[in-house]
Tab-separated table of C-alpha atoms and ligand atoms in Angstrom:
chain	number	residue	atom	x	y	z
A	23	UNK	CA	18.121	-5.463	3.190
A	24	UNK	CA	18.590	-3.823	6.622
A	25	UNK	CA	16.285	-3.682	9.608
A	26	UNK	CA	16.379	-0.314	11.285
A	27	UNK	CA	14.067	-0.768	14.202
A	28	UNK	CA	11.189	-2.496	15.802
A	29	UNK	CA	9.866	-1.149	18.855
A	30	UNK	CA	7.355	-2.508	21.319
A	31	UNK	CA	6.156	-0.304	24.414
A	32	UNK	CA	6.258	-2.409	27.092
A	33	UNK	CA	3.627	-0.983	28.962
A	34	UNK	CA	0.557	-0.382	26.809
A	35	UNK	CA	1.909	-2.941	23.823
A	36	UNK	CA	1.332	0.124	21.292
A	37	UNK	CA	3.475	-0.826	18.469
A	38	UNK	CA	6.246	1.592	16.852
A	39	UNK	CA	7.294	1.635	12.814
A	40	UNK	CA	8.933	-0.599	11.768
A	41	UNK	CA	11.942	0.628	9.348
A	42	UNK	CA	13.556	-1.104	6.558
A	43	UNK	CA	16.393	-0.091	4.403
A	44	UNK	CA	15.697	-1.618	0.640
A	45	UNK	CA	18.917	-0.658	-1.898
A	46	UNK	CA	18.717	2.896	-1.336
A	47	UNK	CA	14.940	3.717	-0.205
A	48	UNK	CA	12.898	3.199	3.071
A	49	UNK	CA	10.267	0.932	3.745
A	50	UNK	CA	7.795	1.393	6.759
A	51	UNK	CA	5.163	-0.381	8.409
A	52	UNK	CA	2.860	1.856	10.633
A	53	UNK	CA	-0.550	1.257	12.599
A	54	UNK	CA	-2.228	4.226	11.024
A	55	UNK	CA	-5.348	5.781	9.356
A	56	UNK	CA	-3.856	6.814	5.744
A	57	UNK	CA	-6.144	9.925	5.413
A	58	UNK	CA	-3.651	11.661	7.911
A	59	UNK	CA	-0.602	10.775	5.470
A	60	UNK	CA	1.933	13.368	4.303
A	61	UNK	CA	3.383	11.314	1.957
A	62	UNK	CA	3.542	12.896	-1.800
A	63	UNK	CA	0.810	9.997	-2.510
A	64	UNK	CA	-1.672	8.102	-0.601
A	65	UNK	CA	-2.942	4.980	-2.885
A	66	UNK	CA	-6.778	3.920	-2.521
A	67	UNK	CA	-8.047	0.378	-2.769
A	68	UNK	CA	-10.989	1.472	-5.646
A	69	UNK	CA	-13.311	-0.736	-7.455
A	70	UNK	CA	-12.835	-1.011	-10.935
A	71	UNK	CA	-15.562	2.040	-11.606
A	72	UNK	CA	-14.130	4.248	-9.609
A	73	UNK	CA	-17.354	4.811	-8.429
A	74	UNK	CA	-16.634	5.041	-4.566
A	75	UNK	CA	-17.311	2.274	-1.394
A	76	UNK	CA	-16.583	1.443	1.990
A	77	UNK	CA	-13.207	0.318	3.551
A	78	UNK	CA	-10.394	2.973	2.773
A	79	UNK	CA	-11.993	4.333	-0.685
A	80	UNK	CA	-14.891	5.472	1.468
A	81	UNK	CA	-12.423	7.089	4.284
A	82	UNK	CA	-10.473	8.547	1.512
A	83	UNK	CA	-13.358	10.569	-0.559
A	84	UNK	CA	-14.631	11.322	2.321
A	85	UNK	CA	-11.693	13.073	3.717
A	86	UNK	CA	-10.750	14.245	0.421
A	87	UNK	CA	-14.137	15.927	-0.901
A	88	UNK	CA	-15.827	15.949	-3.930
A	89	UNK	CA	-13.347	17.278	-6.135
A	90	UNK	CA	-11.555	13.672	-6.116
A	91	UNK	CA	-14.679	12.050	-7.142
A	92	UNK	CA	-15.088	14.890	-9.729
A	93	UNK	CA	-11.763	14.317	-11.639
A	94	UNK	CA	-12.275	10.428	-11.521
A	95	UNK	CA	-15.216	10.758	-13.107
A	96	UNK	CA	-13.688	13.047	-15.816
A	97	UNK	CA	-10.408	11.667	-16.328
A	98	UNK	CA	-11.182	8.247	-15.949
A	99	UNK	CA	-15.025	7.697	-17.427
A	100	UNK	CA	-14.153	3.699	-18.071
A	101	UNK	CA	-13.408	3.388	-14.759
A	102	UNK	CA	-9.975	1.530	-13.847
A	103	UNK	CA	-9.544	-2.237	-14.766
A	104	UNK	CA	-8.035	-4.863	-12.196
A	105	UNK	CA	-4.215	-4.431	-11.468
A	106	UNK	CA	-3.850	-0.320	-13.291
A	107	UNK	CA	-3.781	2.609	-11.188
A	108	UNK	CA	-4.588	6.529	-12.213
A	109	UNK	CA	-3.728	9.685	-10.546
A	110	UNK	CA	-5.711	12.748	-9.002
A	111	UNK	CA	-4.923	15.485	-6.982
A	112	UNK	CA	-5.286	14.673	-3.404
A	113	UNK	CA	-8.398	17.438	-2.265
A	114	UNK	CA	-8.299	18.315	0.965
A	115	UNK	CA	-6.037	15.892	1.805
A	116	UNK	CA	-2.080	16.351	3.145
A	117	UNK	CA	-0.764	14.127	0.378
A	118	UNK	CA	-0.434	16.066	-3.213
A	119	UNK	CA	-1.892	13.099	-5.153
A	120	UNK	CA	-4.306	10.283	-4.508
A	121	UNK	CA	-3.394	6.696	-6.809
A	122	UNK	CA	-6.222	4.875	-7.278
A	123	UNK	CA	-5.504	1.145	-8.077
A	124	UNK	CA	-7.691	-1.760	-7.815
A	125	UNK	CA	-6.696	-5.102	-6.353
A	126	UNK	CA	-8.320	-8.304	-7.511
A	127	UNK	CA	-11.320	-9.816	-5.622
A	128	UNK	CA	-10.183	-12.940	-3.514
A	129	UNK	CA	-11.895	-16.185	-5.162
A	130	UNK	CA	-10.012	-18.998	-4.287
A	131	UNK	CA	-6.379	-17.862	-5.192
A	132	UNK	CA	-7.080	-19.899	-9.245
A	133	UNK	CA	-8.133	-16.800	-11.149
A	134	UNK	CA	-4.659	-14.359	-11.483
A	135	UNK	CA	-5.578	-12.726	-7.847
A	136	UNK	CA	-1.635	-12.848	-6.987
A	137	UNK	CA	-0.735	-11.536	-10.549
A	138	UNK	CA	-3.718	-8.677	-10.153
A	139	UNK	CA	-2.371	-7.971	-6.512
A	140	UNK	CA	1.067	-7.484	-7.777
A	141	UNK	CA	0.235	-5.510	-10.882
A	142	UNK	CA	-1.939	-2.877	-8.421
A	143	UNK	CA	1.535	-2.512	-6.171
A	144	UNK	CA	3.573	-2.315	-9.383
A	145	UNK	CA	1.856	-0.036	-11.390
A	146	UNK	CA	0.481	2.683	-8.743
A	147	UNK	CA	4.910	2.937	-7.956
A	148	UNK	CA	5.265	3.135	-11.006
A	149	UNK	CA	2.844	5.739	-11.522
A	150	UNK	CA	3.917	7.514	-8.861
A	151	UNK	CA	7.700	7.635	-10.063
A	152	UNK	CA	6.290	9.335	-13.071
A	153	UNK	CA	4.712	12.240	-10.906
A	154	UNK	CA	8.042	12.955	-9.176
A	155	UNK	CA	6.878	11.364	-5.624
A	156	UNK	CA	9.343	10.616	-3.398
A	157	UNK	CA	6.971	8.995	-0.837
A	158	UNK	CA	4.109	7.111	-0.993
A	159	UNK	CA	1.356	5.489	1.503
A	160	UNK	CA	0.275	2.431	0.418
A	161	UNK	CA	-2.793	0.347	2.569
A	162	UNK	CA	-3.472	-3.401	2.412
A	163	UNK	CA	-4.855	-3.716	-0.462
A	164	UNK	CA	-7.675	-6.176	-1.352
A	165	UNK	CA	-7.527	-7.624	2.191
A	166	UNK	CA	-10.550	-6.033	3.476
A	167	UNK	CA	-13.592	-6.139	1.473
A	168	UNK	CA	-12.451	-8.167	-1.934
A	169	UNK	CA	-11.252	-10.837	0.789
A	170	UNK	CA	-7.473	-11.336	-0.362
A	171	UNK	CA	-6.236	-13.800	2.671
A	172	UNK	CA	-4.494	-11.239	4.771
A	173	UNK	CA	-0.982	-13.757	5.404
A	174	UNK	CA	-0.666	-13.890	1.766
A	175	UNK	CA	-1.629	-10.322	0.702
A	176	UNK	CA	1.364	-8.995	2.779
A	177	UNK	CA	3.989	-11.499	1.634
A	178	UNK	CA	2.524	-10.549	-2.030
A	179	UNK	CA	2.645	-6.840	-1.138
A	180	UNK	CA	6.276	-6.515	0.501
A	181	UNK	CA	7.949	-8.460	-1.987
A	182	UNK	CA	6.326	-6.402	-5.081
A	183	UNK	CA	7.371	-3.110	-3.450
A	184	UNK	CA	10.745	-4.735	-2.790
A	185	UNK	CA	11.262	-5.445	-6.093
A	186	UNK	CA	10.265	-2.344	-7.053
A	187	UNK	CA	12.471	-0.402	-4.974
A	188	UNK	CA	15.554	-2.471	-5.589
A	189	UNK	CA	14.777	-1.051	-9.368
A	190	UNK	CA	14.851	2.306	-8.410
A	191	UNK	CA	18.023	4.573	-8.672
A	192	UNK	CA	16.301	7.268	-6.177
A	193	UNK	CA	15.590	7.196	-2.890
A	194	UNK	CA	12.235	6.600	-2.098
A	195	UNK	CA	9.774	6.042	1.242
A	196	UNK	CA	7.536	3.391	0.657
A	197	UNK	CA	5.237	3.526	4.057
A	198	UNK	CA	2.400	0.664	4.398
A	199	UNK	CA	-0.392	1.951	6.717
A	200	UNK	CA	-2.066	-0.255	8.400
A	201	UNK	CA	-5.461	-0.056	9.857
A	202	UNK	CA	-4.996	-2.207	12.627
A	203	UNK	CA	-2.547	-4.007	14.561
A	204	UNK	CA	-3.606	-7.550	12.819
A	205	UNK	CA	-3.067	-6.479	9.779
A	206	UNK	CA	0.620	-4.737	11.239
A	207	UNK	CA	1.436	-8.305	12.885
A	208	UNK	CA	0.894	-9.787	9.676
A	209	UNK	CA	3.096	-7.685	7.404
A	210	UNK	CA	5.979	-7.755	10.206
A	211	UNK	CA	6.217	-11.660	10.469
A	212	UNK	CA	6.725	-11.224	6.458
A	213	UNK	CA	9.699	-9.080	7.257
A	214	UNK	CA	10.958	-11.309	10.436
A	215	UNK	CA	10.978	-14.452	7.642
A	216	UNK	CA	12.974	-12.416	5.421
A	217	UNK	CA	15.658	-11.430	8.334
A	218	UNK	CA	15.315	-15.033	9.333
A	219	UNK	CA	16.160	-16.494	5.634
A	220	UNK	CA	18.601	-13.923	4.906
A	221	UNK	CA	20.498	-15.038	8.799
A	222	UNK	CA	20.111	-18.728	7.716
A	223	UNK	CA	21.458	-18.028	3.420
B	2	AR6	N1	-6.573	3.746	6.474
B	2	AR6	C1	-5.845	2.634	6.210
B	2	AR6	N2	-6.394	1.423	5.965
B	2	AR6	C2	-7.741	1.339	5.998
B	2	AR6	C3	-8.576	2.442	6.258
B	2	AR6	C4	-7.943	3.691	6.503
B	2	AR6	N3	-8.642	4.789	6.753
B	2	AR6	N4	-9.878	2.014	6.210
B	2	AR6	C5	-9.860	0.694	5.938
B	2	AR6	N5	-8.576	0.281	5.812
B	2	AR6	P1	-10.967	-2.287	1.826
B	2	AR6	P2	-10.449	-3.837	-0.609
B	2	AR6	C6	-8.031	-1.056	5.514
B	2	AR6	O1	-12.208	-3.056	2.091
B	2	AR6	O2	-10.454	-5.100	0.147
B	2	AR6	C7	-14.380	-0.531	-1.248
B	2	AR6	O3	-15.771	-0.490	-1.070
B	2	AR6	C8	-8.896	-2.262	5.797
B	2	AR6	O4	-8.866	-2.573	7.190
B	2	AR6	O5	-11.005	-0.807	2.019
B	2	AR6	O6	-9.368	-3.604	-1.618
B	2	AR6	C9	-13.949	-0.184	-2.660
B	2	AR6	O7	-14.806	0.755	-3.259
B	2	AR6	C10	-8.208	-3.310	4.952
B	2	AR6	O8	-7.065	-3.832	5.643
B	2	AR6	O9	-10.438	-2.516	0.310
B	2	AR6	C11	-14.000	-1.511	-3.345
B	2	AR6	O10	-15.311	-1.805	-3.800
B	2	AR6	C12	-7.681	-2.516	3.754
B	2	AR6	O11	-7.807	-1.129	4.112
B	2	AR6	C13	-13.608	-2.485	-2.276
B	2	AR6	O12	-13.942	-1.866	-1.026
B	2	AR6	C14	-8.442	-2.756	2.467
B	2	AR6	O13	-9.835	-2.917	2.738
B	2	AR6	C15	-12.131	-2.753	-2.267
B	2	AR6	O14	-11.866	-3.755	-1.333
């Protein structure tokens, strides 16, 4: 694994990507609403219904339009269980395709939540391999609403799209938006452990 960059701004703290090189693909952390992605595919934190929320589901149907809700709700009339992901066009949206997955709900870390967590990561790359995406946005899943404890969502996040992309032949840009700079801090201490294991191996 290779760190590219990490940039602070001295002045007004704003914090910069953060680039790492995993086998032969890209993986970013950015402060960032994901509705303004260009990646080939934004993912959304659903509920298992599909049935629309808050958080980022609410952000992205809202910046999508109704279209997105429409195809959910006739592609995908079971809904979506725990730790899957489906696929619909994106709407209005930059990104061609939006991947719905749904993390677990956070209660008490005894009921498969990591296993769910890893599954949603997992499968919505995997789905997005199979539509010929060559980027994807991914936000912190489960950490807001469902209550997944944000310092082990992001160590549960990076390594599953790690793993993933060490799999992968092709390049790919895996780019985790985050909402707000906690949430950033969080996932960059995950990648200044790894540099700090990998110095000390
Ligand atoms: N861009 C990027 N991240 C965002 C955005 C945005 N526009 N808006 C919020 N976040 P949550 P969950 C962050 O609650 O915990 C919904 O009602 C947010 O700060 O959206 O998986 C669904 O319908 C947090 O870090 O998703 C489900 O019922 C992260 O996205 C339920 O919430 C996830 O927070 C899913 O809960």
């Amino acid at each position: 694994m290779k760190f590219l960059y990490r940039k602070q701004c001295g002045r007004c703290e704003r914090k910069s990507p953060v680039k790492t090189l995993v086998g032969n693909s890209v993986l970013e952390l950015v402060v960032g609403d994901i509705t303004n992605e260009e990646t080939d595919a934004i993912v959304n934190a659903a509920n298992s219904q599909l049935a629309g929320g808050g958080g980022v589901d609410g952000a992205i149907h809202r910046a999508a339009g109704p279209s997105v809700m429409e195809q959910t709700s006739q592609k995908y009339p079971e809904g979506c269980p725990t730790g899957e992901a489906v696929i619909t066009d994106a709407g209005q949206l930059k990104a061609k395709y939006i991947i719905h997955t749904v993390g677990p709900i956070w209660r008490g870390g005894r009921e498969g939540e990591e296993d769910y967590l890893r599954a949603a990561y997992r499968n919505s790359l995997q789905l997005a391999v199979e539509y010929g995406c060559k980027s994807v946005s991914f936000p912190a899943i489960s950490t807001g609403v469902y209550g997944y404890p944000l310092d082990l969502a992001s160590e549960v996040a990076l390594s599953e799209i790690r793993q993933f992309l060490l799999g992968l032949n092709d390049a790919m840009l895996v780019r985790c938006v985050l909402f707000n700079e906690g949430t950033w801090g969080a996932y960059c201490r995950v990648l200044e452990q790894w540099r700090c294991d990998e110095t000390n191996a």
